[in-house]
C-alpha cells in the first residue's frame, strides 16, 4: 500500500510538473526560446487566486478563473515588452532577458505581498477516496490534478492538430520565415503561445498550492526548473513528451523522498536529467533533427 500511495502522490506531483512543462515546450517549439520566467508566472497565478479567495471573498472557481485571465494577460505583456524586440537577437540575449524578467516578478511579489509565507487554503473541498478497506487514501486534490493534466494534454494535442491557429503554430515551429511568406501572422501566433502557456502556469500554480499550501515569492522557482527538466526528459517541443516527462519526474522525486531522503531527492531528479542528456539528448519522445550548415 505504501508503494501504491507513493506512486499516486508521484503522479499527482508529476501532473503539476507536466502542466508547467507543457508551457515550456510550447514556447520552445514555436518561438525557439527558453522562457525561464515561466516558473514565476506560476507564483503570480497562485497569488491572484489567494488574494481573490482570502481578501475579496470570491468563490474558489472565480479565483481560479481570475488567476488564468491574469496570467494570460501577463504572458502576453511579457512577450510583447521583453521578448518581441529580441525576436532576431542571439539566443544568449533572450536567455538573459528571461532571467531578468524572472527576478523582476519575484521582487515585485516581494514588495507587494511581503516575504512572509502565506497559508494557501485548498480550493478543493471534495472528500478523499478510501480504497482497500481504508488502507489506501487518495486525496481529491491528487485525483483532480491528474485528471486536469490528462484533459489539458489531450486538448492541446487536438488544438495544435485540428484548429487553424494550431496549424499556424506548427508552421511557425517548422519554418518561421516560410510561414510568414504564406500569410501567417507570426507575432500573433507567438503571443497566443505565451498566452496559452501562462494560462496553464496559473492552473499549475493553483493545483500545486492546493497540494502544498505554502505560498511565497519564490514558490515557482524550483517547480519551474523541475518542469524544464521534465520537458527535456520527455523531449522538449513534444506535447506528449512534456506530459510523460513530468509524470515520470514526479514519481522519481516522491520515491526518492520516501526511500533515499528528502535532502537528496532534488539531487536524484537532476541526476536523471544528466543521465538522459548523456544517453538520449533529444529526450524520450523527442526527435533528433539534423541542421544543414
Coordinates of C-alpha atoms in Angstrom, one line a residue:
X1 CA 0.0 0.0 0.0
X2 CA 2.9 2.4 0.8
X3 CA 4.3 1.9 -2.7
X4 CA 0.9 2.4 -4.3
X5 CA 0.4 5.6 -2.2
X6 CA 3.8 6.9 -3.2
X7 CA 3.0 6.1 -6.9
X8 CA -0.2 8.1 -6.8
X9 CA 1.4 11.0 -5.0
X10 CA 4.2 10.9 -7.6
X11 CA 1.7 11.0 -10.4
X12 CA -0.1 14.0 -8.8
X13 CA 3.1 16.0 -8.3
X14 CA 4.3 14.9 -11.8
X15 CA 1.0 16.1 -13.3
X16 CA 1.8 19.6 -11.9
X17 CA 5.2 19.4 -13.5
X18 CA 3.7 18.2 -16.7
X19 CA 1.2 21.2 -16.9
X20 CA 4.1 23.6 -16.4
X21 CA 6.3 21.7 -18.8
X22 CA 3.6 22.0 -21.5
X23 CA 4.0 25.7 -21.3
X24 CA 7.8 25.4 -21.6
X25 CA 7.6 23.0 -24.5
X26 CA 5.1 25.0 -26.5
X27 CA 7.1 28.2 -26.2
X28 CA 10.3 26.5 -27.2
X29 CA 8.6 24.5 -30.0
X30 CA 7.2 27.7 -31.7
X31 CA 9.4 30.6 -30.5
X32 CA 12.6 28.6 -30.1
X33 CA 13.4 30.2 -26.8
X34 CA 13.5 29.1 -23.1
X35 CA 11.2 31.3 -21.0
X36 CA 12.8 30.9 -17.6
X37 CA 10.3 33.4 -16.2
X38 CA 7.6 30.7 -16.6
X39 CA 8.1 29.4 -13.1
X40 CA 7.4 32.9 -11.6
X41 CA 4.2 33.2 -13.6
X42 CA 3.1 30.1 -11.6
X43 CA 3.7 32.2 -8.4
X44 CA 1.8 35.2 -9.8
X45 CA -1.2 32.9 -10.6
X46 CA -1.2 31.4 -7.1
X47 CA -1.1 34.9 -5.5
X48 CA -4.0 36.1 -7.7
X49 CA -6.1 33.1 -6.6
X50 CA -5.1 33.5 -3.0
X51 CA -6.0 37.2 -2.9
X52 CA -9.3 36.6 -4.7
X53 CA -10.4 34.0 -2.3
X54 CA -8.8 35.3 1.0
X55 CA -9.1 39.1 0.6
X56 CA -12.0 39.6 -1.8
X57 CA -14.1 36.6 -0.5
X58 CA -14.8 35.3 -4.0
X59 CA -15.7 31.6 -4.6
X60 CA -12.8 29.3 -5.4
X61 CA -13.8 28.8 -9.1
X62 CA -13.9 32.6 -9.5
X63 CA -10.4 32.8 -8.0
X64 CA -9.1 30.2 -10.4
X65 CA -10.7 31.9 -13.4
X66 CA -9.2 35.3 -12.4
X67 CA -5.9 33.6 -12.0
X68 CA -6.0 32.2 -15.5
X69 CA -7.1 35.5 -17.0
X70 CA -4.5 37.5 -15.1
X71 CA -1.6 35.2 -16.0
X72 CA -2.7 35.0 -19.7
X73 CA -2.6 38.8 -19.9
X74 CA 0.7 38.8 -18.0
X75 CA 2.2 36.3 -20.5
X76 CA 1.1 38.5 -23.5
X77 CA 2.6 41.6 -21.8
X78 CA 5.9 39.9 -21.1
X79 CA 6.1 38.6 -24.6
X80 CA 5.4 42.0 -26.2
X81 CA 7.6 44.1 -23.9
X82 CA 10.6 41.7 -23.2
X83 CA 10.8 39.1 -26.0
X84 CA 9.3 40.6 -29.1
X85 CA 12.1 43.2 -29.5
X86 CA 14.6 40.4 -29.3
X87 CA 13.0 38.2 -32.0
X88 CA 16.1 38.2 -34.2
X89 CA 18.7 38.7 -31.4
X90 CA 21.2 35.9 -30.3
X91 CA 19.7 33.3 -28.0
X92 CA 22.0 34.4 -25.1
X93 CA 20.4 37.8 -25.1
X94 CA 16.9 36.2 -24.9
X95 CA 18.1 33.9 -22.1
X96 CA 19.5 36.8 -20.0
X97 CA 16.3 38.8 -20.6
X98 CA 14.2 35.8 -19.4
X99 CA 16.3 35.6 -16.2
X100 CA 15.8 39.3 -15.7
X101 CA 12.0 39.0 -16.1
X102 CA 12.1 36.2 -13.5
X103 CA 13.9 38.3 -10.9
X104 CA 11.6 41.2 -11.7
X105 CA 8.4 39.1 -11.0
X106 CA 9.9 37.7 -7.8
X107 CA 10.9 41.1 -6.4
X108 CA 7.6 42.7 -7.4
X109 CA 5.8 40.0 -5.5
X110 CA 8.2 40.5 -2.6
X111 CA 7.4 44.2 -2.5
X112 CA 3.6 43.8 -2.9
X113 CA 2.9 40.7 -0.8
X114 CA 5.9 40.7 1.6
X115 CA 8.3 37.9 2.4
X116 CA 6.1 36.1 4.9
X117 CA 4.8 32.8 3.6
X118 CA 1.0 32.8 3.1
X119 CA -1.1 29.8 4.0
X120 CA -2.9 28.8 0.9
X121 CA -6.3 27.2 1.8
X122 CA -7.2 24.4 -0.5
X123 CA -9.8 25.3 -3.1
X124 CA -10.8 21.7 -3.5
X125 CA -13.3 20.6 -0.8
X126 CA -14.3 17.2 -2.1
X127 CA -13.9 14.2 0.1
X128 CA -10.9 11.8 -0.3
X129 CA -11.2 8.3 -1.8
X130 CA -10.7 5.4 0.6
X131 CA -9.8 2.1 -1.1
X132 CA -8.9 -1.4 0.2
X133 CA -10.9 -1.0 3.4
X134 CA -9.3 2.3 4.2
X135 CA -5.7 1.2 3.8
X136 CA -5.2 3.5 0.8
X137 CA -6.4 7.1 0.9
X138 CA -6.3 9.2 -2.3
X139 CA -6.9 12.9 -1.8
X140 CA -9.4 14.7 -4.1
X141 CA -6.6 17.2 -4.9
X142 CA -4.5 14.3 -6.3
X143 CA -7.4 13.0 -8.4
X144 CA -8.3 16.4 -9.9
X145 CA -4.6 17.2 -10.6
X146 CA -4.1 14.0 -12.6
X147 CA -7.4 14.4 -14.4
X148 CA -6.6 18.1 -15.2
X149 CA -3.2 17.0 -16.7
X150 CA -4.8 14.4 -18.9
X151 CA -7.5 16.8 -20.1
X152 CA -5.1 19.6 -20.8
X153 CA -2.6 17.3 -22.7
X154 CA -5.4 15.9 -24.9
X155 CA -6.9 19.3 -25.5
X156 CA -3.6 20.8 -26.5
X157 CA -2.8 17.9 -28.8
X158 CA -6.2 18.3 -30.6
X159 CA -5.8 22.1 -30.6
X160 CA -2.4 22.0 -32.4
X161 CA -3.5 19.3 -34.8
X162 CA -7.1 20.3 -35.7
X163 CA -7.5 24.1 -35.4
X164 CA -6.3 26.9 -37.7
X165 CA -4.3 28.6 -35.0
X166 CA -2.8 25.3 -34.0
X167 CA -1.7 24.6 -37.6
X168 CA -0.2 28.1 -37.7
X169 CA 1.8 27.3 -34.6
X170 CA 3.1 24.1 -36.2
X171 CA 4.0 26.0 -39.3
X172 CA 5.9 28.6 -37.3
X173 CA 7.7 25.8 -35.5
X174 CA 8.9 24.3 -38.7
X175 CA 10.0 27.5 -40.5
X176 CA 9.0 30.9 -39.2
X177 CA 10.1 32.8 -42.4
X178 CA 8.2 30.4 -44.7
X179 CA 5.1 30.7 -42.5
X180 CA 5.2 34.5 -42.7
X181 CA 5.5 34.3 -46.5
X182 CA 2.4 32.1 -46.6
X183 CA 0.4 34.8 -44.8
X184 CA 0.6 33.6 -41.2
X185 CA 0.9 36.4 -38.6
X186 CA 3.9 35.1 -36.7
X187 CA 3.8 37.8 -34.0
X188 CA 0.1 37.0 -33.1
X189 CA 0.9 33.3 -33.2
X190 CA 3.8 33.6 -30.7
X191 CA 1.7 35.9 -28.5
X192 CA -1.0 33.2 -28.5
X193 CA 1.6 30.6 -27.4
X194 CA 2.6 32.7 -24.5
X195 CA -1.0 33.3 -23.5
X196 CA -1.7 29.6 -23.5
X197 CA 1.5 28.7 -21.6
X198 CA 0.8 31.4 -19.0
X199 CA -2.8 30.3 -18.5
X200 CA -1.5 26.7 -17.9
X201 CA 1.0 28.1 -15.5
X202 CA -1.9 29.7 -13.5
X203 CA -3.7 26.3 -13.3
X204 CA -0.5 24.6 -12.2
X205 CA 0.2 27.2 -9.5
X206 CA -3.3 26.8 -8.1
X207 CA -3.1 23.0 -8.1
X208 CA 0.4 23.0 -6.6
X209 CA -0.5 25.3 -3.8
X210 CA -3.7 23.2 -3.1
X211 CA -1.4 20.2 -2.5
X212 CA 1.5 22.0 -0.8
X213 CA -0.3 25.0 0.9
X214 CA 2.6 27.5 1.4
X215 CA 2.9 30.5 -0.9
X216 CA 5.8 32.9 -1.1
X217 CA 7.5 35.0 -3.8
X218 CA 10.0 32.1 -4.6
X219 CA 7.3 29.4 -4.8
X220 CA 7.5 29.0 -8.5
X221 CA 11.3 28.9 -8.9
X222 CA 12.1 25.3 -8.1
X223 CA 9.0 23.8 -9.7
X224 CA 9.8 25.9 -12.8
X225 CA 13.3 24.4 -13.0
X226 CA 12.0 20.9 -12.4
X227 CA 9.3 21.4 -15.1
X228 CA 12.0 22.4 -17.5
X229 CA 13.9 19.3 -16.6
X230 CA 10.7 17.3 -17.3
X231 CA 10.3 18.9 -20.7
X232 CA 13.9 18.0 -21.6
X233 CA 13.4 14.5 -20.2
X234 CA 10.3 13.9 -22.3
X235 CA 11.6 15.7 -25.4
X236 CA 11.3 19.5 -25.4
X237 CA 9.0 20.6 -28.2
X238 CA 6.8 17.4 -27.8
X239 CA 3.4 17.8 -26.0
X240 CA 3.1 14.1 -25.1
X241 CA 6.8 14.1 -24.2
X242 CA 6.4 17.0 -21.8
X243 CA 3.4 15.2 -20.1
X244 CA 5.3 11.9 -19.9
X245 CA 8.5 13.6 -18.6
X246 CA 6.6 15.5 -15.9
X247 CA 4.8 12.4 -14.6
X248 CA 8.0 10.4 -14.6
X249 CA 9.9 13.1 -12.8
X250 CA 7.2 13.4 -10.1
X251 CA 7.2 9.7 -9.5
X252 CA 11.0 9.7 -9.3
X253 CA 11.0 12.6 -6.8
X254 CA 8.4 11.1 -4.5
X255 CA 10.1 7.7 -4.4
X256 CA 13.5 9.4 -3.8
X257 CA 12.0 11.3 -0.9
X258 CA 10.5 8.1 0.6
X259 CA 13.4 5.7 0.2
X260 CA 16.6 7.9 -0.1
X261 CA 15.9 11.1 1.8
X262 CA 14.3 14.5 1.3
X263 CA 17.7 16.2 1.2
X264 CA 18.8 14.1 -1.8
X265 CA 15.5 14.0 -3.7
X266 CA 16.3 17.1 -5.8
X267 CA 19.8 15.7 -6.5
X268 CA 18.3 12.5 -7.8
X269 CA 15.9 14.4 -10.1
X270 CA 18.7 16.4 -11.7
X271 CA 21.0 13.3 -11.9
X272 CA 18.2 11.7 -14.0
X273 CA 18.4 14.7 -16.3
X274 CA 22.2 14.4 -16.7
X275 CA 21.9 10.7 -17.5
X276 CA 19.2 11.3 -20.0
X277 CA 21.2 14.0 -21.8
X278 CA 24.2 11.6 -22.0
X279 CA 22.1 8.6 -23.3
X280 CA 19.3 10.3 -25.3
X281 CA 19.8 14.0 -25.7
X282 CA 16.6 14.5 -27.6
X283 CA 14.5 13.1 -24.7
X284 CA 12.2 10.1 -24.5
X285 CA 9.8 11.2 -27.3
X286 CA 11.9 13.9 -28.9
X287 CA 13.3 13.7 -32.4
X288 CA 16.9 14.3 -33.3
X289 CA 16.9 17.0 -36.1
X290 CA 20.0 17.5 -38.3
X291 CA 20.6 21.1 -39.4
X292 CA 22.2 22.0 -42.7
X293 CA 25.3 24.2 -42.4

